[in-house]
CSV table of C-alpha atoms in Angstrom, one decimal:
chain,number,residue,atom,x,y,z
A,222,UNK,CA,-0.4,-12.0,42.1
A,223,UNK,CA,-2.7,-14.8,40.5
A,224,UNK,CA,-1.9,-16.4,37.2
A,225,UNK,CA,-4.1,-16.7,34.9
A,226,UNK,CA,-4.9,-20.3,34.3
A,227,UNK,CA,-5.7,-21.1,30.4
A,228,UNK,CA,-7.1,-24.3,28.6
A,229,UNK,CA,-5.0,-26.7,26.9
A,230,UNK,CA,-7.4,-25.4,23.4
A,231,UNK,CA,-6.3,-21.7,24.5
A,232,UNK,CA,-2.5,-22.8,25.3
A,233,UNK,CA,-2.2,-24.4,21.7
A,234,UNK,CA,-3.8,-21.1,19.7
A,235,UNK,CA,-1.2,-18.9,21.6
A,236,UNK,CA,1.5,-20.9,20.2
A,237,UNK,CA,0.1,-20.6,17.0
A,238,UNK,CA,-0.5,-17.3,16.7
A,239,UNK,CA,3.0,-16.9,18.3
A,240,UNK,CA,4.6,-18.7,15.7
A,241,UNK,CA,2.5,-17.8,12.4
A,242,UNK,CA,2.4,-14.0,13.8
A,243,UNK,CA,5.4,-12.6,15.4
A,244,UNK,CA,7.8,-14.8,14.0
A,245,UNK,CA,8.0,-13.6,10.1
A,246,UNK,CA,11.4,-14.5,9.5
A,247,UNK,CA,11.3,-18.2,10.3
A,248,UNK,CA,7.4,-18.7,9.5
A,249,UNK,CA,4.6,-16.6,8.8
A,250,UNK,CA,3.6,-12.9,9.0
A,251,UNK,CA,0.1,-11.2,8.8
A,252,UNK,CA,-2.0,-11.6,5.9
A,253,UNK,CA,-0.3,-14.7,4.8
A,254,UNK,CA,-3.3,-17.2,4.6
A,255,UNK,CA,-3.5,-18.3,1.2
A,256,UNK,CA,-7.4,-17.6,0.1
A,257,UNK,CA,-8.1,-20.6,-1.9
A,258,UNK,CA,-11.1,-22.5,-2.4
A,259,UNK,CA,-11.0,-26.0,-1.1
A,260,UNK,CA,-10.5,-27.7,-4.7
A,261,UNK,CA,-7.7,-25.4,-5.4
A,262,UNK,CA,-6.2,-27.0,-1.9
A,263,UNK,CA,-7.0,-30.5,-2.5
A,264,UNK,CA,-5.5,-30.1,-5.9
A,265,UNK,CA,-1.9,-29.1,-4.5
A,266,UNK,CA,-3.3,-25.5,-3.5
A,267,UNK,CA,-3.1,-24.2,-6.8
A,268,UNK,CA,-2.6,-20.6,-6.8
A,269,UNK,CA,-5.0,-20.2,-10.2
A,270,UNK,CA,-8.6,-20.7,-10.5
A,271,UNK,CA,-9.7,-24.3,-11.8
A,272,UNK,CA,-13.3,-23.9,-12.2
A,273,UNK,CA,-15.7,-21.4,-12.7
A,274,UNK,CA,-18.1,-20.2,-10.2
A,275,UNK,CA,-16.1,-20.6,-7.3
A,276,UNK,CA,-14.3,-18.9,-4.8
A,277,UNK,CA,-11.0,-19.4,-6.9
A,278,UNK,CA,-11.6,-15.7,-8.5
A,279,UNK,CA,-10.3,-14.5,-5.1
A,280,UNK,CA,-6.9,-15.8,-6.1
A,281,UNK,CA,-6.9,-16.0,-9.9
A,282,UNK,CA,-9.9,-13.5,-11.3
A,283,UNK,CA,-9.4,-14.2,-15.1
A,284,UNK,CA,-11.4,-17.5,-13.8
A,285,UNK,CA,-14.6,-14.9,-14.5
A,286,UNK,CA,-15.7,-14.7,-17.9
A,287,UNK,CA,-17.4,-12.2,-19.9
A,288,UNK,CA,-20.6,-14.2,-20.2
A,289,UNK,CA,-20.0,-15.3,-16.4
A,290,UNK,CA,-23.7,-16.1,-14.9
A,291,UNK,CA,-24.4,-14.2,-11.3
A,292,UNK,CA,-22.8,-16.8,-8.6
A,293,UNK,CA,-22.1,-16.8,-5.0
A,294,UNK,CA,-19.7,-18.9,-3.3
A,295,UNK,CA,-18.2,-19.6,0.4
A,296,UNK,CA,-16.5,-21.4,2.5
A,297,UNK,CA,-15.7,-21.9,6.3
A,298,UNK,CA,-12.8,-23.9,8.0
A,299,UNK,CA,-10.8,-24.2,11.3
A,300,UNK,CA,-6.6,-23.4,10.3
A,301,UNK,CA,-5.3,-26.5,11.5
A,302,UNK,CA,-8.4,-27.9,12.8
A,303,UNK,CA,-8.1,-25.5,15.8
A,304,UNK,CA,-11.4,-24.0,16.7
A,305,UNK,CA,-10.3,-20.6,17.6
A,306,UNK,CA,-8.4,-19.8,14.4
A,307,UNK,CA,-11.5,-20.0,12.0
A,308,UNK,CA,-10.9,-19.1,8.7
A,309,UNK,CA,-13.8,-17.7,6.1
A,310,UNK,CA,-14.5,-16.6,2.1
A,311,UNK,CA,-17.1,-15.4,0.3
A,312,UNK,CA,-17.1,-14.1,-3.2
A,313,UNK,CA,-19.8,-13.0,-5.4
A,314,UNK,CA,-19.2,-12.6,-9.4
A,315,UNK,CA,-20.5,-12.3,-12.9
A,316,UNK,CA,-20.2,-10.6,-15.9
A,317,UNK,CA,-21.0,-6.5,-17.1
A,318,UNK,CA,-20.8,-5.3,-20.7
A,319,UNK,CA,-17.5,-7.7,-21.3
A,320,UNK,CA,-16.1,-7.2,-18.3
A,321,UNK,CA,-15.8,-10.3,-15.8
A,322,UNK,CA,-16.4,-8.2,-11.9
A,323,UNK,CA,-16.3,-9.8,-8.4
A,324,UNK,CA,-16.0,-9.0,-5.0
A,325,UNK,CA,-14.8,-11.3,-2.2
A,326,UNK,CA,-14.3,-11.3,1.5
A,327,UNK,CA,-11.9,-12.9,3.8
A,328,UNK,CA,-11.8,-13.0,7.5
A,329,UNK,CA,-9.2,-14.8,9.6
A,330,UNK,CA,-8.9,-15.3,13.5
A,331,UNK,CA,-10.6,-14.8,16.8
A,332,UNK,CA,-11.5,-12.0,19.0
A,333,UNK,CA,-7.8,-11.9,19.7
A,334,UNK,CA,-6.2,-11.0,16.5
A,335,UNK,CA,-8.3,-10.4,13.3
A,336,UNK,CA,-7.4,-10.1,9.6
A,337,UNK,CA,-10.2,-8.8,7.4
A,338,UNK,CA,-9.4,-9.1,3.7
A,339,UNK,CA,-11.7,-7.0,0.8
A,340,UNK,CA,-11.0,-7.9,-3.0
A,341,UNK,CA,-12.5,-6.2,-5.6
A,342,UNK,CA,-11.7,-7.6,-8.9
A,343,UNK,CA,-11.9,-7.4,-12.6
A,344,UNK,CA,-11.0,-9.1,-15.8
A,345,UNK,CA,-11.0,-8.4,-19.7
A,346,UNK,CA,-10.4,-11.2,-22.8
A,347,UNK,CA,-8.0,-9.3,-24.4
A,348,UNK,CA,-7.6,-11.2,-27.8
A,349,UNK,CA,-8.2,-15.1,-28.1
A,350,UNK,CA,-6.7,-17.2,-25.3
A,351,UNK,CA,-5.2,-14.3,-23.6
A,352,UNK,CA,-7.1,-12.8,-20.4
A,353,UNK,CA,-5.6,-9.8,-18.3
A,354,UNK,CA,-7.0,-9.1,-14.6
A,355,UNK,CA,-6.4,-6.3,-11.7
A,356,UNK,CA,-7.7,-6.7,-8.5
A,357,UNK,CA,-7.5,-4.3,-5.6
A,358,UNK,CA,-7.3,-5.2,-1.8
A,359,UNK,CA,-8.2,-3.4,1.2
A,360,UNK,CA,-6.4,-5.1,4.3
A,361,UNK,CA,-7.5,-4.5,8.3
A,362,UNK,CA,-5.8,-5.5,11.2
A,363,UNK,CA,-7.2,-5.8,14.3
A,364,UNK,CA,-5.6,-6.7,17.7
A,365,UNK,CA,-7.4,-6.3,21.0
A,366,UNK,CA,-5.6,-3.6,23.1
A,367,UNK,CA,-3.5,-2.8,20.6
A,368,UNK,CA,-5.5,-0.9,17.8
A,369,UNK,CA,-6.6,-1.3,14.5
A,370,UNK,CA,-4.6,-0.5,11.1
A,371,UNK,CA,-5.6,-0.5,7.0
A,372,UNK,CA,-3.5,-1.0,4.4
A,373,UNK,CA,-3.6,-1.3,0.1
A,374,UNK,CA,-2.5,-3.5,-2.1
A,375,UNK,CA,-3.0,-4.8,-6.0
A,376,UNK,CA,-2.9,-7.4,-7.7
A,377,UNK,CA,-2.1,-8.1,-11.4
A,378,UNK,CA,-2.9,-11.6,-13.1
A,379,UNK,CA,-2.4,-12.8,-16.7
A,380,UNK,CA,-3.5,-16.0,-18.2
A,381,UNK,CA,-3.1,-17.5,-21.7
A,382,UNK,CA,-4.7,-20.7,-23.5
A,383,UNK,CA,-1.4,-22.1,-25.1
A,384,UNK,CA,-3.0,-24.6,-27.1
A,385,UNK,CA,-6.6,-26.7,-26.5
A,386,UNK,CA,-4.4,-28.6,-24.2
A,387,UNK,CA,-2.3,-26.3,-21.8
A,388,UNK,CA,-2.8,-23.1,-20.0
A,389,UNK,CA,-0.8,-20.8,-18.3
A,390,UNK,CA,-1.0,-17.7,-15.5
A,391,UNK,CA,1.5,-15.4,-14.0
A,392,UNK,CA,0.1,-13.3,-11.5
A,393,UNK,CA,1.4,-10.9,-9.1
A,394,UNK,CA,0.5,-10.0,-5.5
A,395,UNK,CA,1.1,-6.4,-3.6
A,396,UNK,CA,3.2,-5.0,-6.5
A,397,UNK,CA,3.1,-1.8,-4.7
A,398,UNK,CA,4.4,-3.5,-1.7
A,399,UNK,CA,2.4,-2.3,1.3
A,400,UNK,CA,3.1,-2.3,5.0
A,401,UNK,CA,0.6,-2.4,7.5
A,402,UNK,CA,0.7,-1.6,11.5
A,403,UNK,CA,3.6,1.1,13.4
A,404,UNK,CA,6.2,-1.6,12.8
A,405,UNK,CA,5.7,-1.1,9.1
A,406,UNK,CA,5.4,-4.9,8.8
A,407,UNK,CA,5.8,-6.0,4.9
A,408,UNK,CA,2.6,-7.0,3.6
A,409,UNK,CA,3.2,-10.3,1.4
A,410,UNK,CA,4.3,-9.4,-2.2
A,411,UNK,CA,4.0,-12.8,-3.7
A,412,UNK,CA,5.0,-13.9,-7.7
A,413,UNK,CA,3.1,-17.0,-8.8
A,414,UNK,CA,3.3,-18.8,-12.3
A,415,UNK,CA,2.1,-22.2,-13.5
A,416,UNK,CA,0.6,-24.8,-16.2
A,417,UNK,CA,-2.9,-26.3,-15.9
A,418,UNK,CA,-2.7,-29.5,-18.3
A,419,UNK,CA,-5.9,-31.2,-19.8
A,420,UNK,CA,-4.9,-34.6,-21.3
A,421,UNK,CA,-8.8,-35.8,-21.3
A,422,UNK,CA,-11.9,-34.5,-20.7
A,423,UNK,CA,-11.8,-36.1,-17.5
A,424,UNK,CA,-8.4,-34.8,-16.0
A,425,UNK,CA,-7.1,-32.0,-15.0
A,426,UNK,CA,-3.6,-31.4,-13.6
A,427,UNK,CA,-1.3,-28.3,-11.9
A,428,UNK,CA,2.0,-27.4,-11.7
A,429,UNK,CA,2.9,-24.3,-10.2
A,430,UNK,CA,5.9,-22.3,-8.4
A,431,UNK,CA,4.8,-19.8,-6.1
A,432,UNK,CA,7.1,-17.2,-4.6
A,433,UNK,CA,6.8,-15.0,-1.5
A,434,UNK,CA,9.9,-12.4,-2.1
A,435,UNK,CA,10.5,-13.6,2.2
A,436,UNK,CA,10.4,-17.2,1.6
A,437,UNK,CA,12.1,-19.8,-0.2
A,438,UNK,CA,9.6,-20.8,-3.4
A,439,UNK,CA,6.9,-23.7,-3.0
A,440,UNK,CA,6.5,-25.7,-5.7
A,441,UNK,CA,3.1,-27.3,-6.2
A,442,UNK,CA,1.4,-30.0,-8.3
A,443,UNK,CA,-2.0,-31.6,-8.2
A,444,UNK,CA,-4.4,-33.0,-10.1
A,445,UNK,CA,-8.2,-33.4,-10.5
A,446,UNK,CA,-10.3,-36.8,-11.6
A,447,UNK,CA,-13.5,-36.4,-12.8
A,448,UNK,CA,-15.1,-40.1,-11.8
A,449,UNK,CA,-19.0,-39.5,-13.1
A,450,UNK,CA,-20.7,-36.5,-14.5
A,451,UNK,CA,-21.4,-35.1,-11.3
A,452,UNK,CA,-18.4,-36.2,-8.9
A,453,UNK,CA,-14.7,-35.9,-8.7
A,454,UNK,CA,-11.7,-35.7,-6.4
A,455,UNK,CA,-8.4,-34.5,-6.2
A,456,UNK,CA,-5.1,-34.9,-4.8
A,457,UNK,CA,-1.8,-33.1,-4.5
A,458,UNK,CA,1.5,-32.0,-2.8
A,459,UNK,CA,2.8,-28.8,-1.6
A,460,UNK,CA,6.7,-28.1,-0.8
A,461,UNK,CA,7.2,-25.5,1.3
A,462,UNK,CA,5.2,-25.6,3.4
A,463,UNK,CA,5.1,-29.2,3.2
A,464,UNK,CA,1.6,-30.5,2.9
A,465,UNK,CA,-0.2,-33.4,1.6
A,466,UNK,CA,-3.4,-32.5,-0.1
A,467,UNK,CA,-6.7,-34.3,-0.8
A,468,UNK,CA,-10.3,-33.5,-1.8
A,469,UNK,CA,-13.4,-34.1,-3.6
A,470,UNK,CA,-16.1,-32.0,-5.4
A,471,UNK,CA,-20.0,-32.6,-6.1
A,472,UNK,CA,-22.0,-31.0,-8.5
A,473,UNK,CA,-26.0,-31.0,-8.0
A,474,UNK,CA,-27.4,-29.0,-11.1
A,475,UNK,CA,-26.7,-25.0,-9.8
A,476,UNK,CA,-24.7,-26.1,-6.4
A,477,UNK,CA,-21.1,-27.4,-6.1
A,478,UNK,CA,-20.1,-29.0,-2.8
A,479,UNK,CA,-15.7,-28.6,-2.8
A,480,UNK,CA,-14.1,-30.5,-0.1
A,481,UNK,CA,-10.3,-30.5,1.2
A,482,UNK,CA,-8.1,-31.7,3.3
A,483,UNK,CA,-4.6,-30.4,4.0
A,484,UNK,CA,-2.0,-32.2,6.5
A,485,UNK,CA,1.0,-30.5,7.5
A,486,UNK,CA,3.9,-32.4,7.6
A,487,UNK,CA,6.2,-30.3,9.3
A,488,UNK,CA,3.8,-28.8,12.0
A,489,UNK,CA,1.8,-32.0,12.7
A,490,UNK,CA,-1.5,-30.2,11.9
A,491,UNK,CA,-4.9,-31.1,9.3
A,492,UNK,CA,-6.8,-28.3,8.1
A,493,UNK,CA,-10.0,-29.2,6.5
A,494,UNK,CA,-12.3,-27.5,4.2
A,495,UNK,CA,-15.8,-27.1,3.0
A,496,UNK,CA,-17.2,-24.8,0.4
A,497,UNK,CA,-20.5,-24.4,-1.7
A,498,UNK,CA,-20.9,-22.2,-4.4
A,499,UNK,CA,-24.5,-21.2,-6.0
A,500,UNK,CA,-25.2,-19.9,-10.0
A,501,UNK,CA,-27.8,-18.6,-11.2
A,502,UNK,CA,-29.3,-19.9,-14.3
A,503,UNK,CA,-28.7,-17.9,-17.9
């Protein structure tokens, strides 16, 4: 019998996938990509959104408005710079008699093993300060020779303007707690809560806790520095996992360019990230 021979590329994706996939109780399950946009990663991945028109609705919806302008946003990157895991988001979003709506995509992997996320999402200014957003996700799993599975989850979000100064956001993942696949494999049914600080005009900062009911909870913080009118950048840290993060952002009249970078301490490994997002005028 002949061996297959593999690349050194392909050798290093098994491992991966080995580790992030079939391995749940030390590292990762399925579906456990966190879909931020890359200034929500450079800024200590921030599990709420931090600007509007952006891909951060996919995580945090109440970041749509009810005067939200039509916008599309994406973004493309190789999990830990390793070509054959690519990673991608889009999200489109605006606004419909008061109600902030969006609907965003997510696809992660290779012709080997596939995750295909669908969000559809909404979000209502209850009073003054307080927004209130649900969002429902459609989850597919594909593996070659193996099959194909679905699965539902939702997602409820609450944010609150504290004072001109502070915010804050609870938000809860898979609160019906789906499984997906014969094995019945827990979906991830994640708890998130955190502060996003304005001292000037010019700053933003992030704390956050974030808690997958599987994994001990990652504490975040980051924070953004708006250099000129039209250009910024950001930096953070993540604990558990532990990653360093870094970024920048450029704003061209309707377009924003987000950029990130996230290094793995533990692993070894550098993701980076590239978005643009497009709005249409008023």
């Amino acid at each position: 019998m002949t061996l297959p021979i593999y690349t050194r590329n392909e050798i290093k994706v098994m491992l991966i996938l080995g580790l992030v996939l079939f391995c749940p109780k030390s590292v990762w399950g399925s579906f456990e990509s966190e879909n931020y946009s890359p200034l929500q990663n450079a800024a200590g991945a921030a599990p709420f959104s931090l600007v509007p028109n952006s891909l951060g609705i996919i995580s945090d919806p109440t970041g749509l408005t009810r005067n939200q302008r039509l916008f599309f946003a994406g973004s493309q990157h190789n999990k830990f710079g390793l070509k054959s895991l690519k990673e991608s988001l889009f999200v489109v979003g605006g606004s419909f008699r008061g109600f902030g709506l969006g609907l965003g995509i997510s696809n992660f992997g290779n012709p080997t093993y596939q995750e295909l996320l669908i969000t559809a999402m909404g979000t209502k200014q209850i009073k003054d300060g307080l927004k209130i957003a649900i969002s429902y996700n459609l989850y597919q799993l594909n593996i070659k020779n193996y099959g194909q599975d679905l699965s539902h989850g939702l997602g409820f979000i609450m944010r609150f303007n504290m004072n001109p100064f502070v915010e804050s956001m609870v938000s809860l993942l898979n609160v019906n707690r789906p499984t997906i696949g014969k094995t019945k494999e827990k979906l991830p049914q994640t708890i998130m809560a955190g502060l996003l600080l304005k001292p000037s005009e010019k700053i933003l900062a992030q704390v956050s806790l974030v808690q997958d009911t599987e994994f001990p909870v990652s504490i975040r913080f980051g924070i953004i520095m708006k250099l000129m009118d039209e250009f910024g950048i950001a930096f953070g840290m993540v604990h558990q996992p532990n990653a360093f993060t870094a970024g920048a952002f450029i704003n061209f009249k309707n377009i924003k360019l987000e950029l990130a970078c996230l290094s793995y301490v533990d692993l070894g490994f550098i993701t980076y990230q590239t978005g643009i997002s497009f709005s249409r005028n008023p």
